[in-house]
Coordinates of C-alpha atoms in Angstrom, one line a residue:
Chain R
S14 CA 23.8 152.0 -65.5
Y15 CA 23.5 154.0 -68.7
E16 CA 22.6 157.7 -68.3
L17 CA 21.2 160.3 -70.7
T18 CA 21.8 164.0 -70.0
Q19 CA 19.5 166.7 -71.3
P20 CA 19.6 170.5 -70.6
L21 CA 16.9 171.5 -68.1
S22 CA 15.6 174.2 -70.4
V23 CA 15.9 175.6 -73.9
S24 CA 14.4 178.9 -75.1
V25 CA 13.8 179.8 -78.7
A26 CA 12.3 182.9 -80.4
L27 CA 9.1 182.4 -82.2
G28 CA 9.8 181.1 -85.7
Q29 CA 13.4 180.3 -85.0
T30 CA 15.1 176.9 -84.6
A31 CA 15.3 175.1 -81.3
R32 CA 17.9 172.3 -80.7
I33 CA 17.5 170.0 -77.7
T34 CA 20.4 167.7 -77.0
C35 CA 20.6 164.3 -75.3
G36 CA 24.1 163.2 -74.2
G37 CA 25.2 159.7 -73.5
D38 CA 28.3 157.6 -73.7
N39 CA 28.6 156.6 -77.4
V40 CA 24.8 157.3 -77.8
G41 CA 25.4 157.4 -81.5
S42 CA 25.6 153.6 -81.4
K43 CA 22.1 153.4 -80.1
Y44 CA 18.7 154.3 -81.4
V45 CA 17.3 157.4 -79.8
H46 CA 13.6 158.2 -79.5
W47 CA 12.0 161.5 -78.5
Y48 CA 8.7 162.3 -76.7
Q49 CA 6.8 165.5 -76.2
L50 CA 4.9 166.0 -72.9
K51 CA 2.4 168.7 -72.3
P52 CA 0.6 169.1 -68.9
G53 CA -2.4 166.9 -68.6
Q54 CA -1.9 165.2 -71.9
A55 CA -0.6 161.9 -73.1
P56 CA 3.0 161.9 -74.1
V57 CA 3.5 162.0 -77.8
L58 CA 6.3 160.3 -79.8
V59 CA 7.9 162.9 -82.1
I60 CA 11.0 161.0 -83.4
Y61 CA 11.9 157.4 -83.4
R62 CA 15.1 155.5 -84.3
N63 CA 17.1 158.8 -84.4
I64 CA 15.5 160.4 -87.5
N65 CA 12.1 159.1 -88.2
R66 CA 8.9 161.1 -87.8
P67 CA 5.6 159.3 -87.0
S68 CA 2.6 160.1 -89.1
G69 CA 1.0 163.3 -88.0
I70 CA 4.2 164.9 -86.7
P71 CA 5.2 168.1 -88.6
E72 CA 8.2 168.1 -90.8
R73 CA 9.5 170.9 -88.6
F74 CA 10.6 168.1 -86.2
S75 CA 13.8 166.3 -87.0
G76 CA 16.4 164.3 -85.2
S77 CA 20.1 163.3 -85.5
N78 CA 22.4 161.1 -83.5
S79 CA 26.2 160.9 -83.7
G80 CA 29.0 160.3 -81.3
N81 CA 28.0 161.2 -77.7
T82 CA 25.1 163.5 -78.6
A83 CA 21.6 163.1 -80.1
T84 CA 19.7 166.2 -81.1
L85 CA 16.1 167.0 -81.6
T86 CA 15.7 170.0 -83.9
I87 CA 12.4 172.0 -84.1
S88 CA 12.4 174.4 -87.0
R89 CA 10.1 177.4 -87.2
A90 CA 9.2 177.0 -83.5
Q91 CA 5.6 177.7 -82.6
V92 CA 3.9 178.5 -79.3
G93 CA 2.2 175.1 -79.5
D94 CA 5.7 173.5 -79.4
E95 CA 6.1 174.6 -75.8
A96 CA 6.4 171.3 -73.8
D97 CA 8.8 169.0 -72.0
Y98 CA 10.9 166.8 -74.3
F99 CA 12.4 163.5 -73.3
C100 CA 14.9 161.3 -75.1
Q101 CA 14.9 157.6 -74.7
V102 CA 17.2 154.6 -75.5
R103 CA 17.1 151.0 -74.8
D104 CA 20.1 149.7 -72.9
S105 CA 19.8 146.8 -70.5
S106 CA 16.4 148.4 -69.8
T107 CA 14.5 151.4 -71.1
I108 CA 16.3 154.7 -70.2
F109 CA 14.9 158.2 -70.4
G110 CA 16.8 161.5 -70.2
G111 CA 15.9 163.9 -67.5
G112 CA 13.8 166.1 -69.8
T113 CA 14.1 169.6 -71.3
K114 CA 11.5 172.3 -71.0
L115 CA 11.2 174.2 -74.3
T116 CA 10.0 177.8 -74.0
V117 CA 9.0 179.7 -77.1
L118 CA 9.5 183.4 -76.6
Chain E
D109 CA -8.4 155.2 -83.5
V110 CA -5.6 153.6 -81.4
Q111 CA -6.2 154.5 -77.8
L112 CA -5.0 153.6 -74.3
V113 CA -7.0 154.6 -71.2
E114 CA -5.7 154.2 -67.7
S115 CA -7.7 154.1 -64.5
G116 CA -7.4 153.1 -60.9
G117 CA -5.2 155.8 -59.5
G118 CA -5.9 157.6 -56.2
L119 CA -4.7 158.3 -52.7
V120 CA -3.3 155.5 -50.6
Q121 CA -1.5 155.3 -47.4
P122 CA 2.2 154.1 -47.2
G123 CA 2.2 150.4 -47.1
G124 CA -1.1 150.2 -49.0
S125 CA -2.0 148.6 -52.3
L126 CA -3.5 149.9 -55.6
R127 CA -4.3 148.3 -58.9
L128 CA -4.0 150.3 -62.1
S129 CA -5.7 149.3 -65.3
C130 CA -5.1 150.3 -68.9
T131 CA -7.6 149.4 -71.6
G132 CA -6.5 149.4 -75.2
S133 CA -8.8 149.9 -78.3
G134 CA -8.3 150.4 -82.0
F135 CA -5.6 147.7 -82.3
T136 CA -5.1 144.0 -81.7
F137 CA -4.0 144.2 -78.1
R138 CA -2.7 140.7 -77.8
D139 CA -0.1 141.3 -80.5
Y140 CA 1.8 144.0 -78.6
S141 CA 4.2 144.2 -75.7
M142 CA 3.0 146.8 -73.1
N143 CA 4.8 149.0 -70.6
W144 CA 4.2 151.2 -67.5
V145 CA 6.1 154.4 -67.2
R146 CA 5.8 157.0 -64.4
Q147 CA 6.6 160.6 -63.8
A148 CA 6.8 162.1 -60.4
S149 CA 6.0 165.8 -60.1
G150 CA 8.8 167.9 -61.4
K151 CA 10.8 164.8 -62.3
G152 CA 11.6 162.9 -65.5
L153 CA 10.1 159.8 -66.9
E154 CA 10.9 156.5 -65.4
W155 CA 10.2 153.1 -67.0
V156 CA 8.5 150.9 -64.4
A157 CA 7.6 147.5 -66.0
S158 CA 7.0 145.7 -69.2
I159 CA 5.2 142.6 -70.3
K160 CA 5.4 140.6 -73.5
Q161 CA 2.4 139.7 -75.7
D162 CA 1.5 136.5 -74.0
G163 CA 2.2 137.7 -70.5
N164 CA 5.0 135.1 -69.9
E165 CA 7.9 137.6 -69.9
K166 CA 7.8 140.4 -67.4
Y167 CA 10.5 143.0 -66.5
Y168 CA 10.7 145.6 -63.7
V169 CA 12.8 148.5 -62.6
D170 CA 14.8 147.5 -59.5
S171 CA 13.0 149.9 -57.2
V172 CA 9.6 148.1 -57.7
K173 CA 10.8 144.5 -57.9
G174 CA 9.0 142.4 -55.3
R175 CA 6.3 145.0 -54.8
F176 CA 4.7 145.6 -58.2
T177 CA 3.3 143.0 -60.6
V178 CA 2.4 143.6 -64.2
S179 CA -0.2 141.4 -65.9
R180 CA -2.6 141.5 -68.8
D181 CA -5.9 140.1 -69.9
N182 CA -5.9 139.8 -73.7
V183 CA -9.6 138.9 -73.8
K184 CA -10.4 142.2 -72.0
N185 CA -7.7 144.1 -73.8
T186 CA -6.4 145.3 -70.5
L187 CA -3.1 145.8 -68.9
Y188 CA -2.7 145.9 -65.1
L189 CA -0.2 147.1 -62.5
Q190 CA -0.7 145.7 -59.0
M191 CA 1.2 147.9 -56.6
N192 CA 1.8 146.7 -53.1
S193 CA 3.8 148.0 -50.2
L194 CA 3.5 151.5 -51.6
R195 CA 6.0 154.2 -50.6
A196 CA 5.9 157.9 -50.8
E197 CA 8.4 157.8 -53.6
D198 CA 5.9 155.9 -55.7
T199 CA 3.8 159.0 -56.0
A200 CA 3.6 159.8 -59.7
V201 CA 1.5 159.9 -62.8
Y202 CA 1.5 156.4 -64.2
Y203 CA 1.3 156.0 -68.0
C204 CA 0.7 152.9 -70.0
A205 CA 2.4 152.7 -73.4
R206 CA 2.5 150.3 -76.3
V207 CA 5.6 149.1 -78.0
Q208 CA 5.8 149.7 -81.7
Y209 CA 6.8 147.5 -84.6
Y210 CA 9.0 148.3 -87.6
Y211 CA 9.6 146.4 -90.8
D212 CA 13.0 145.4 -92.2
R213 CA 14.5 142.8 -94.4
S214 CA 13.7 140.1 -91.8
G215 CA 10.1 141.2 -91.6
Y216 CA 8.3 142.9 -88.7
Q217 CA 10.4 143.5 -85.7
E218 CA 9.5 144.7 -82.2
G219 CA 10.9 148.1 -81.6
D220 CA 12.0 149.7 -78.3
W221 CA 10.0 152.9 -78.5
F222 CA 6.5 153.6 -77.2
D223 CA 3.5 154.8 -79.2
P224 CA 0.9 155.5 -78.2
W225 CA 0.7 156.4 -74.6
G226 CA -2.3 156.8 -72.3
Q227 CA -3.2 160.1 -70.6
G228 CA -2.0 158.8 -67.3
T229 CA -3.5 158.2 -63.8
Q230 CA -2.3 159.9 -60.7
V231 CA -1.1 157.8 -57.7
N232 CA -0.5 159.6 -54.4
V233 CA 1.0 157.7 -51.5
S234 CA 0.6 159.8 -48.3
S235 CA -0.6 159.5 -44.8

């Protein structure tokens, strides 16, 4: 079955750029979606179809996908961006990455 | 305001049953495929089940096939997950999530991403 690999954690200094990767075999041929999860809250879609931001998501959030790696980039990171981030693709079924905990220092 | 609200979680013994509900508001519920996704404590997200708009197509992750049943009532705008023969490994927060649509040259197409999600309901399977 298809697998997506994410780093367990990423740290970023306040105001700097965080990059969270999502690795998978030829993932660049698939559409990747990203979700933000904060404790006790509903998950939030932050990027869909590799590069698109839903309404209400700040422009600081962007995505890319090529080859074997998709990347979620968070520019000018804020304390409020601290959360778990999950990538997702559709293969024979819906597949999620293992999640990355973002810490803003 | 588009919203999904889950209910029905709780503590159940191994082998027991539980039915989760998810009520949608702020959108035409019958027009959307719906999903259940779960997250065990300290673990990642796992897709559990999906159901098409009219309820005639249903899909499940292998680990719940034969034990869980997804259904919907488009009059009550409610999605259900009947969980039988529960196991300790079913312990998780269960989220419902709506599939999104996008528009291309062929018209509106069903996407494969989820938006919005509910806030989740906790299911604990323990003796």
